[in-house]
Short mmCIF file of C-alpha atoms in Angstrom, two decimals:
data_model
loop_
_atom_site.label_atom_id
_atom_site.label_comp_id
_atom_site.label_asym_id
_atom_site.label_seq_id
_atom_site.Cartn_x
_atom_site.Cartn_y
_atom_site.Cartn_z
CA MET N 1 0.36 -26.81 17.15
CA LYS N 2 -0.74 -24.91 20.23
CA TYR N 3 -2.27 -22.04 18.25
CA ALA N 4 -5.05 -24.28 16.97
CA ALA N 5 -6.64 -24.29 20.40
CA ILE N 6 -6.54 -20.53 21.04
CA SER N 7 -9.91 -18.80 21.49
CA LEU N 8 -12.04 -21.07 19.33
CA SER N 9 -15.01 -18.75 19.67
CA MET N 10 -17.92 -19.27 17.34
CA LEU N 11 -17.99 -16.97 14.37
CA LEU N 12 -20.85 -14.51 14.15
CA ALA N 13 -23.99 -16.09 12.79
CA ALA N 14 -24.03 -13.40 10.10
CA SER N 15 -20.74 -14.61 8.66
CA THR N 16 -22.16 -17.60 6.79
CA ALA N 17 -21.70 -18.20 3.11
CA ASP N 18 -24.96 -16.44 2.22
CA ALA N 19 -24.33 -13.32 4.34
CA GLU N 20 -24.44 -9.89 2.74
CA LEU N 21 -23.13 -7.72 5.57
CA VAL N 22 -20.84 -8.73 8.42
CA SER N 23 -19.44 -6.67 11.30
CA TYR N 24 -17.05 -8.20 13.82
CA PRO N 25 -17.08 -7.19 17.53
CA ALA N 26 -13.72 -5.91 18.79
CA PRO N 27 -11.79 -7.80 21.48
CA ALA N 28 -12.00 -6.32 24.96
CA GLU N 29 -8.22 -5.79 24.89
CA ALA N 30 -8.29 -3.73 21.69
CA ARG N 31 -7.76 0.00 21.91
CA LEU N 32 -10.64 1.80 20.24
CA ASN N 33 -10.84 5.36 18.93
CA GLU N 34 -13.74 7.60 19.85
CA SER N 35 -13.33 10.22 17.12
CA PHE N 36 -15.96 8.47 15.02
CA SER N 37 -18.70 5.90 15.33
CA VAL N 38 -19.56 3.80 12.29
CA ALA N 39 -22.63 1.78 11.33
CA VAL N 40 -23.71 0.03 8.15
CA ARG N 41 -26.94 -1.37 6.72
CA GLN N 42 -28.54 -2.74 3.59
CA ASP N 43 -32.03 -2.26 2.17
CA GLY N 44 -33.08 0.13 4.95
CA ALA N 45 -32.64 -2.48 7.69
CA ALA N 46 -31.50 -1.66 11.22
CA TRP N 47 -28.05 -0.16 11.53
CA THR N 48 -25.22 -2.57 12.44
CA PRO N 49 -22.40 -0.96 14.48
CA VAL N 50 -18.81 -1.36 13.29
CA PRO N 51 -15.97 -1.11 15.84
CA VAL N 52 -13.50 1.74 15.28
CA TYR N 53 -9.92 0.83 16.22
CA ASN N 54 -7.16 3.17 17.28
CA VAL N 55 -4.05 2.84 15.14
CA LYS N 56 -0.99 5.03 14.80
CA VAL N 57 0.57 7.02 11.96
CA ASP N 58 3.60 9.29 11.56
CA LYS N 59 2.94 13.03 11.33
CA VAL N 60 5.89 14.92 9.86
CA ASN N 61 6.31 18.61 10.69
CA GLY N 62 9.40 20.13 9.08
CA THR N 63 12.20 17.73 10.02
CA GLY N 64 10.42 16.33 13.06
CA HIS N 65 8.27 13.22 13.42
CA LYS N 66 5.36 12.75 15.81
CA VAL N 67 3.34 9.57 16.28
CA VAL N 68 -0.38 10.39 16.32
CA ASP N 69 -3.59 8.40 16.67
CA THR N 70 -6.01 7.80 13.84
CA SER N 71 -9.09 5.64 13.28
CA MET N 72 -9.58 2.37 11.38
CA ALA N 73 -12.70 0.29 10.87
CA TYR N 74 -13.54 -2.74 8.74
CA PHE N 75 -16.52 -4.86 7.78
CA ASP N 76 -17.52 -7.31 5.03
CA MET N 77 -20.19 -6.67 2.43
CA ASP N 78 -21.75 -7.83 -0.80
CA GLY N 79 -24.20 -5.54 -2.56
CA MET N 80 -25.30 -1.94 -2.07
CA THR N 81 -24.43 -0.85 1.46
CA GLU N 82 -25.19 2.39 3.28
CA VAL N 83 -22.51 3.71 5.63
CA ARG N 84 -23.10 6.12 8.50
CA VAL N 85 -20.18 7.92 10.15
CA VAL N 86 -20.72 10.20 13.14
CA SER N 87 -17.99 12.67 14.12
CA HIS N 88 -17.59 13.10 17.88
CA ASN N 89 -14.45 15.25 18.18
CA LYS N 90 -15.29 18.06 15.78
CA ARG N 91 -18.25 19.72 14.19
CA VAL N 92 -18.60 18.72 10.56
CA GLU N 93 -18.34 21.72 8.27
CA ASN N 94 -17.39 19.64 5.25
CA ALA N 95 -16.42 16.05 4.54
CA ARG N 96 -14.96 14.01 1.72
CA VAL N 97 -14.46 10.36 0.93
CA ARG N 98 -11.29 9.46 -0.94
CA PRO N 99 -10.06 8.22 -3.37
CA GLY N 100 -11.95 10.79 -5.43
CA SER N 101 -11.81 8.44 -8.41
CA ARG N 102 -14.39 6.26 -6.69
CA GLY N 103 -16.94 9.02 -7.13
CA ILE N 104 -18.44 8.57 -3.66
CA SER N 105 -20.52 11.57 -2.62
CA CYS N 106 -21.61 11.99 0.98
CA THR N 107 -24.59 13.60 2.66
CA LEU N 108 -24.19 15.71 5.81
CA SER N 109 -26.74 16.06 8.57
CA GLY N 110 -25.27 17.83 11.57
CA ASP N 111 -22.22 15.78 12.51
CA THR N 112 -23.42 12.68 10.66
CA ILE N 113 -21.98 11.66 7.29
CA THR N 114 -23.73 9.08 5.13
CA PHE N 115 -22.79 7.56 1.81
CA SER N 116 -23.31 4.36 -0.14
CA ILE N 117 -20.96 1.84 -1.72
CA ASP N 118 -21.71 -1.09 -3.98
CA ARG N 119 -18.40 -2.95 -3.89
CA PRO N 120 -15.40 -3.56 -1.60
CA GLU N 121 -13.51 -0.33 -0.99
CA LEU N 122 -10.33 1.10 0.59
CA LEU N 123 -11.40 4.54 1.81
CA SER N 124 -10.41 7.57 3.82
CA VAL N 125 -13.22 9.62 5.37
CA GLU N 126 -11.97 13.10 6.20
CA VAL N 127 -13.76 15.84 8.14
CA ASN N 128 -12.85 19.49 7.59
CA GLY N 129 -9.76 18.48 5.62
CA ASP N 130 -8.15 16.66 8.58
CA ILE N 131 -5.94 13.84 7.23
CA PHE N 132 -4.72 12.60 10.61
CA ASP N 133 -7.83 12.51 12.80
CA ASN N 134 -9.57 10.76 9.91
CA LEU N 135 -11.18 7.37 9.39
CA GLN N 136 -9.56 4.63 7.34
CA LEU N 137 -12.53 2.50 6.34
CA PHE N 138 -12.10 -0.91 4.71
CA ALA N 139 -15.09 -2.65 3.16
CA ASN N 140 -14.00 -6.23 2.51
CA PRO N 141 -15.71 -8.78 0.31
CA ILE N 142 -17.64 -11.43 2.24
CA ASP N 143 -15.18 -14.04 3.51
CA ARG N 144 -16.37 -17.27 1.90
CA THR N 145 -13.45 -19.17 3.46
CA ALA N 146 -14.51 -18.63 7.07
CA PRO N 147 -15.04 -22.06 8.66
CA THR N 148 -18.44 -22.98 10.02
CA PRO N 149 -18.57 -24.37 13.57
CA LYS N 150 -18.91 -27.88 12.14
CA GLN N 151 -15.93 -27.39 9.81
CA LEU N 152 -13.89 -25.86 12.60
CA LYS N 153 -14.45 -28.87 14.85
CA LYS N 154 -12.93 -31.07 12.15
CA LEU N 155 -10.14 -28.63 11.29
CA ARG N 156 -8.96 -28.55 14.92
CA LYS N 157 -7.68 -32.08 14.39
CA ASN N 158 -5.47 -30.95 11.49
CA LYS N 159 -2.02 -29.92 12.75
CA ASN N 160 -1.47 -27.89 9.59
CA TYR N 161 -4.51 -25.68 10.19
CA ILE N 162 -3.89 -22.88 12.67
CA TYR N 163 -6.90 -20.90 13.79
CA PHE N 164 -7.10 -17.60 15.65
CA GLY N 165 -10.71 -16.99 16.60
CA PRO N 166 -12.31 -13.69 17.60
CA GLY N 167 -10.50 -12.20 20.58
CA TYR N 168 -7.02 -11.14 21.64
CA HIS N 169 -4.00 -13.41 21.04
CA LYS N 170 -0.56 -12.54 22.38
CA ILE N 171 2.22 -14.43 20.59
CA ASP N 172 5.89 -13.94 19.81
CA THR N 173 6.54 -15.15 16.24
CA LEU N 174 4.57 -17.82 14.43
CA LYS N 175 6.62 -19.58 11.74
CA VAL N 176 4.45 -20.96 8.95
CA SER N 177 5.90 -23.86 6.96
CA SER N 178 5.00 -25.91 3.87
CA GLY N 179 1.40 -27.05 3.60
CA GLN N 180 0.15 -24.95 6.50
CA GLU N 181 -2.87 -22.66 6.56
CA VAL N 182 -3.36 -19.90 9.12
CA TYR N 183 -6.81 -18.42 9.49
CA ILE N 184 -7.33 -15.20 11.47
CA ALA N 185 -11.02 -14.57 12.01
CA GLY N 186 -12.67 -11.19 11.84
CA GLY N 187 -12.63 -9.75 15.34
CA ALA N 188 -9.29 -11.41 16.11
CA LEU N 189 -6.32 -9.29 17.19
CA VAL N 190 -3.00 -11.11 16.99
CA ASP N 191 -0.38 -9.19 18.95
CA GLY N 192 2.71 -10.71 17.39
CA VAL N 193 4.41 -11.62 14.12
CA ILE N 194 3.47 -14.19 11.48
CA GLU N 195 6.23 -15.28 9.08
CA VAL N 196 5.98 -17.73 6.21
CA GLU N 197 9.51 -19.09 5.99
CA ASP N 198 11.15 -21.80 3.84
CA ALA N 199 7.71 -22.93 2.72
CA ASP N 200 6.32 -24.37 -0.50
CA GLY N 201 2.57 -23.92 -0.42
CA ALA N 202 1.19 -21.88 2.51
CA ARG N 203 -1.73 -19.59 3.16
CA VAL N 204 -2.33 -16.85 5.76
CA HIS N 205 -5.78 -15.27 5.51
CA GLY N 206 -8.96 -14.10 7.18
CA ARG N 207 -10.36 -10.75 8.24
CA GLY N 208 -8.55 -10.11 11.50
CA MET N 209 -5.60 -7.97 12.56
CA VAL N 210 -1.93 -8.88 12.95
CA TYR N 211 -0.83 -5.82 14.86
CA PRO N 212 2.32 -6.37 16.92
CA HIS N 213 3.57 -3.74 19.29
CA ARG N 214 6.89 -4.00 17.44
CA LYS N 215 7.18 -3.18 13.79
CA MET N 216 6.57 -5.75 11.03
CA GLY N 217 3.54 -7.99 11.41
CA LEU N 218 3.61 -10.14 8.25
CA ALA N 219 6.49 -11.52 6.17
CA VAL N 220 7.15 -14.12 3.47
CA ARG N 221 10.75 -15.34 3.35
CA ASN N 222 12.46 -17.83 1.04
CA SER N 223 9.16 -19.39 0.07
CA ARG N 224 7.03 -20.15 -2.97
CA ASN N 225 3.35 -20.62 -3.75
CA VAL N 226 2.14 -18.45 -0.88
CA GLU N 227 -1.05 -16.47 -0.44
CA VAL N 228 -1.73 -13.75 2.12
CA GLU N 229 -5.28 -12.38 2.01
CA GLY N 230 -7.74 -10.15 3.80
CA LEU N 231 -5.75 -9.06 6.86
CA PHE N 232 -4.77 -5.77 8.49
CA SER N 233 -1.22 -5.29 9.74
CA THR N 234 1.72 -2.90 10.03
CA GLN N 235 4.00 -4.19 7.24
CA CYS N 236 4.08 -7.11 4.81
CA ALA N 237 7.44 -7.92 3.21
CA VAL N 238 8.40 -10.55 0.62
CA GLY N 239 12.02 -11.66 0.29
CA GLY N 240 13.78 -14.42 -1.65
CA SER N 241 10.47 -15.84 -2.80
CA ASP N 242 8.55 -16.85 -5.92
CA SER N 243 4.86 -17.06 -6.82
CA VAL N 244 3.36 -15.00 -3.99
CA LYS N 245 -0.06 -13.35 -3.99
CA ILE N 246 -0.93 -10.58 -1.55
CA GLU N 247 -4.61 -9.66 -1.84
CA ASN N 248 -6.82 -7.27 0.13
CA VAL N 249 -4.13 -6.69 2.74
CA LYS N 250 -4.08 -3.34 4.50
CA VAL N 251 -1.02 -1.95 6.32
CA MET N 252 -0.45 1.16 8.42
CA SER N 253 2.87 1.99 10.10
CA TYR N 254 4.13 4.78 12.35
CA TYR N 255 7.80 4.05 13.22
CA GLY N 256 11.13 4.59 11.44
CA TRP N 257 11.70 2.49 8.30
CA GLY N 258 8.07 1.46 8.28
CA ASP N 259 7.91 0.43 4.61
CA GLY N 260 4.58 -1.10 3.68
CA PHE N 261 5.05 -3.74 0.99
CA ASN N 262 8.73 -4.50 0.34
CA VAL N 263 9.93 -6.90 -2.35
CA PHE N 264 13.51 -8.17 -2.06
CA ALA N 265 15.08 -10.50 -4.64
CA SER N 266 11.78 -12.15 -5.58
CA ASN N 267 9.90 -13.12 -8.73
CA ASN N 268 6.24 -13.42 -9.67
CA VAL N 269 4.72 -11.42 -6.82
CA HIS N 270 1.18 -10.14 -7.32
CA TYR N 271 -0.40 -7.43 -5.15
CA ASP N 272 -4.11 -6.84 -5.69
CA HIS N 273 -6.42 -4.48 -3.81
CA ILE N 274 -3.92 -3.43 -1.16
CA PHE N 275 -3.84 -0.32 1.05
CA ALA N 276 -0.70 1.22 2.51
CA ARG N 277 -0.45 4.26 4.76
CA THR N 278 3.13 4.15 5.89
CA SER N 279 5.96 5.87 7.74
CA ASP N 280 8.35 5.05 4.89
CA ASP N 281 7.94 3.82 1.32
CA CYS N 282 4.52 2.33 0.57
CA THR N 283 5.88 -0.13 -2.00
CA THR N 284 9.44 -1.04 -3.00
CA ILE N 285 11.18 -3.37 -5.41
CA TYR N 286 14.79 -4.03 -4.43
CA ALA N 287 17.28 -6.67 -5.54
CA THR N 288 19.91 -8.15 -3.19
CA ARG N 289 19.10 -6.86 0.29
CA LYS N 290 18.69 -8.03 3.90
CA GLY N 291 20.21 -11.46 3.22
CA PHE N 292 18.12 -12.11 0.09
CA THR N 293 20.11 -12.49 -3.11
CA GLY N 294 19.21 -11.84 -6.74
CA GLY N 295 17.09 -9.60 -8.92
CA CYS N 296 13.34 -9.18 -9.28
CA ARG N 297 11.05 -10.03 -12.16
CA ASN N 298 7.32 -9.90 -12.83
CA ILE N 299 6.08 -7.87 -9.87
CA VAL N 300 2.50 -6.65 -10.36
CA THR N 301 0.64 -4.16 -8.16
CA GLU N 302 -2.91 -3.19 -9.08
CA ASN N 303 -6.27 -1.87 -7.88
CA SER N 304 -4.73 -0.29 -4.80
CA VAL N 305 -4.50 2.84 -2.62
CA LEU N 306 -1.20 4.31 -1.38
CA TRP N 307 -0.47 7.04 1.17
CA ALA N 308 3.15 7.83 2.07
CA ASP N 309 3.38 9.87 5.26
CA VAL N 310 7.14 9.61 4.67
CA ALA N 311 9.18 8.94 1.50
CA HIS N 312 7.75 7.33 -1.68
CA PRO N 313 4.54 5.67 -2.77
CA PHE N 314 6.58 3.78 -5.42
CA MET N 315 10.32 3.09 -5.03
CA ILE N 316 12.40 0.85 -7.30
CA GLY N 317 16.04 0.00 -7.74
CA LEU N 318 18.22 1.35 -4.95
CA HIS N 319 19.62 -1.86 -3.44
CA GLY N 320 21.49 -4.70 -5.14
CA ASN N 321 24.74 -6.64 -5.41
CA VAL N 322 27.70 -4.50 -6.49
CA GLU N 323 29.99 -7.47 -7.22
CA HIS N 324 27.37 -9.51 -9.07
CA PRO N 325 24.98 -6.94 -10.57
CA ASP N 326 21.25 -7.61 -10.41
CA VAL N 327 18.39 -6.90 -12.80
CA ILE N 328 14.91 -5.63 -11.86
CA GLU N 329 12.58 -6.09 -14.83
CA ASP N 330 9.06 -6.58 -16.15
CA CYS N 331 7.08 -4.89 -13.39
CA ILE N 332 3.63 -3.33 -13.70
CA TYR N 333 1.66 -0.90 -11.55
CA ARG N 334 -1.91 -0.20 -12.66
CA ASN N 335 -5.18 1.31 -11.46
CA ILE N 336 -3.78 2.90 -8.30
CA ASP N 337 -4.73 6.00 -6.31
CA VAL N 338 -2.01 7.93 -4.48
CA LEU N 339 -3.62 9.97 -1.71
CA ASP N 340 -0.57 11.72 -0.30
CA MET N 341 3.21 11.97 0.06
CA GLN N 342 5.37 13.94 2.49
CA GLU N 343 9.15 14.08 2.07
CA LYS N 344 11.51 17.00 2.57
CA GLN N 345 14.80 15.23 1.72
CA ILE N 346 15.60 15.73 -1.97
CA ASP N 347 17.20 12.27 -2.35
CA TYR N 348 14.04 10.52 -1.15
CA GLN N 349 11.30 12.43 -2.94
CA GLY N 350 9.24 11.19 -5.85
CA VAL N 351 5.77 9.69 -6.16
CA PHE N 352 7.25 7.63 -9.01
CA ALA N 353 10.83 6.95 -7.92
CA ILE N 354 13.21 4.77 -9.90
CA VAL N 355 16.65 5.36 -8.46
CA ALA N 356 19.15 2.75 -9.62
CA GLY N 357 22.11 2.02 -7.35
CA ASP N 358 24.53 -0.85 -6.60
CA ASN N 359 25.15 -1.57 -10.32
CA ASN N 360 21.49 -2.52 -10.79
CA THR N 361 19.80 -2.50 -14.17
CA VAL N 362 16.12 -1.50 -14.02
CA ARG N 363 14.13 -2.12 -17.20
CA ARG N 364 10.68 -2.62 -18.64
CA ILE N 365 8.68 -0.98 -15.87
CA THR N 366 5.13 0.19 -16.63
CA PHE N 367 2.88 2.53 -14.66
CA GLU N 368 -0.64 2.89 -16.02
CA ASP N 369 -3.92 4.41 -14.95
CA ILE N 370 -2.58 6.05 -11.80
CA ARG N 371 -4.18 9.06 -10.13
CA VAL N 372 -2.20 11.30 -7.77
CA ASP N 373 -3.82 13.72 -5.33
CA ASN N 374 -2.26 16.98 -4.16
CA PHE N 375 0.48 15.70 -1.86
CA ARG N 376 2.05 17.70 0.96
CA GLN N 377 5.69 17.78 -0.20
CA GLY N 378 7.88 16.09 -2.80
CA LYS N 379 8.12 15.69 -6.55
CA LEU N 380 6.10 13.73 -9.07
CA PHE N 381 8.92 11.88 -10.90
CA ASP N 382 12.42 10.97 -9.75
CA ILE N 383 14.18 8.78 -12.32
CA ARG N 384 17.92 8.72 -11.74
CA ILE N 385 21.02 6.60 -11.82
CA ALA N 386 22.68 7.69 -8.63
CA TRP N 387 25.30 6.80 -6.09
CA ASN N 388 23.74 7.26 -2.69
CA LYS N 389 26.80 6.49 -0.59
CA LYS N 390 24.71 6.15 2.56
CA TYR N 391 23.12 2.97 1.19
CA CYS N 392 24.94 1.93 -1.99
CA GLY N 393 28.40 0.70 -2.96
CA ALA N 394 28.12 1.99 -6.54
CA PRO N 395 25.79 3.88 -8.86
CA GLY N 396 23.27 1.91 -10.89
CA MET N 397 24.12 0.48 -14.29
CA ALA N 398 21.06 1.38 -16.39
CA ILE N 399 17.41 2.46 -16.45
CA GLU N 400 15.69 1.40 -19.66
CA ASP N 401 12.22 1.20 -21.18
CA ILE N 402 10.06 2.92 -18.58
CA THR N 403 6.46 3.62 -19.62
CA PHE N 404 3.92 5.92 -18.02
CA ASN N 405 0.39 5.56 -19.41
CA ASP N 406 -2.57 7.66 -18.26
CA ILE N 407 -1.00 9.36 -15.26
CA ILE N 408 -3.17 12.10 -13.72
CA TYR N 409 -1.88 14.57 -11.13
CA ASN N 410 -4.02 17.29 -9.60
CA GLY N 411 -2.09 19.57 -7.28
CA ASP N 412 0.16 22.55 -6.84
CA ARG N 413 2.91 21.31 -4.52
CA SER N 414 5.11 19.18 -6.75
CA GLU N 415 8.72 20.28 -6.78
CA LEU N 416 10.90 19.89 -9.88
CA SER N 417 10.85 16.32 -11.24
CA LEU N 418 14.15 14.79 -12.37
CA ILE N 419 15.31 12.40 -15.09
CA ILE N 420 19.10 12.11 -14.94
CA GLY N 421 21.73 9.52 -15.86
CA TYR N 422 25.15 9.11 -14.26
CA ASP N 423 27.70 9.06 -17.10
CA ASP N 424 27.97 7.92 -20.71
CA THR N 425 28.15 4.27 -19.63
CA ARG N 426 25.33 4.50 -17.08
CA MET N 427 22.38 6.08 -18.85
CA VAL N 428 18.64 6.50 -18.58
CA ARG N 429 17.11 5.46 -21.92
CA GLY N 430 13.60 5.12 -23.22
CA VAL N 431 11.24 6.88 -20.80
CA HIS N 432 7.85 7.30 -22.46
CA PHE N 433 4.96 9.40 -21.17
CA ASN N 434 1.62 8.70 -22.84
CA ASN N 435 -1.31 10.87 -21.76
CA LEU N 436 0.37 12.56 -18.82
CA VAL N 437 -2.22 14.98 -17.41
CA ILE N 438 -1.23 17.64 -14.87
CA ASN N 439 -4.05 19.79 -13.51
CA GLY N 440 -6.20 18.97 -16.49
CA GLU N 441 -3.51 19.79 -19.07
CA LYS N 442 -2.14 17.04 -21.30
CA ILE N 443 1.64 17.20 -21.58
CA HIS N 444 2.76 16.26 -25.10
CA ASP N 445 4.87 17.58 -27.94
CA LYS N 446 1.98 19.24 -29.79
CA MET N 447 0.11 20.57 -26.76
CA PRO N 448 -1.57 23.95 -27.17
CA GLY N 449 0.28 26.90 -25.67
CA LYS N 450 3.75 25.34 -25.73
CA PRO N 451 6.25 27.72 -27.36
CA GLY N 452 8.34 26.03 -30.05
CA TRP N 453 11.55 26.72 -28.19
CA TYR N 454 10.35 25.01 -25.00
CA LYS N 455 11.12 21.41 -24.19
CA THR N 456 7.92 19.46 -23.65
CA ALA N 457 9.24 18.39 -20.25
CA ASP N 458 9.33 22.05 -19.20
CA MET N 459 5.53 22.14 -19.42
CA GLY N 460 5.35 19.41 -16.79
CA ARG N 461 8.13 20.84 -14.59
CA ILE N 462 10.36 17.87 -15.42
CA PHE N 463 14.12 18.42 -15.72
CA ILE N 464 15.78 16.10 -18.23
CA GLY N 465 19.45 16.12 -17.41
CA GLU N 466 22.65 14.66 -18.75
CA HIS N 467 23.21 11.07 -19.85
CA THR N 468 19.63 10.47 -20.97
CA ALA N 469 18.15 9.45 -24.33
CA ASP N 470 14.78 8.80 -25.94
CA ILE N 471 12.52 10.63 -23.50
CA THR N 472 9.12 11.12 -25.18
CA PHE N 473 5.75 12.72 -24.47
CA SER N 474 2.69 11.77 -26.53
CA GLU N 475 -1.08 12.14 -26.32
#
């Protein structure tokens, strides 16, 4: 294929199998951001500069949307690494590195911020509380799959190996089929779309960017046994597929309907160590939708960071097949940090949103070990069987066996959470909160300070409405 011959530049000498720290020069065509400069080092060695890219996000003000610039940088590391960030647009009065759960403290010296990390991280570096002119900083593991020059010479003869070397690559849409492998090197910027379609066994990976100047950059459609790893893009959707792994993929979007990681009518999809800062839902699980047919089962998302500039960090259940009802079941979210959410519309609020429509049944969903920062606007929980006539042909059928373990929220902006069924035949049953902590207070039936005549849900500002059963709160 013609892509195999595009920009076969040699990889940096540092990016060999025994490297500990790798930075990739940016292509000349890339747009960089001058708000920050970044450098990294290990063991007191000389500082290695890291390019800072300009990417876009959606800034909501009231009911209006404005696309604004922000910063993104990435490098690879293995072992204790010191990071230096210099602010050029504003004087540094204070700074923080999120997620706070990582426990990363920083040192300030004038307008220079330094901190250390000892493992791959998905971070936001924020100066003076600014969450838009901030730095998204991604420390990747060392890429042990990067081909050496000798390997690359041999791989060029393989029509099923497609290589994008460091530099700028303008394409339309690359269709990846069975048995193919696409490698996008660090320092590569692919301006176009990569779609795995009708494939059995395919891999798209590397350390580069797939950043089209038109919406979705990565997609897996009607395929099985697919891996997508290590890349930065705008969106990454999976539809009509089975046995898909998405690992260490980072997405940031800025346009309408810019969902990060959609799942449509797919089974056995595993997301690990992903980052999503998005202009619509960060993650979704939907049934029949966009030409994909069927329910969803065994979707796992873990060890990740989510930031919803619009809508939900987690959204499950809205879309399905009214005539032939679908089931969404056996899904797990664990060890996740939610950095923010902004949504004014009541129907589309909720950090944890399970809104069943289109006769869907949603059951056996578990959220565990999830930490939520003080978001800008929205509610913590939205669990409803609803008929959203803008998108659905019917209300959902059932929501059953939903478990929340070790959920921690620190903030003061959550509006009233909702748990509501639809009627006596379309109920929400079996929602269990275990160790729900809101601003340091555990919400459970025997919690100190709860009057006997209060519902436990009142202590967490959760409204439990009609057509619900077996809603529990325990330590």
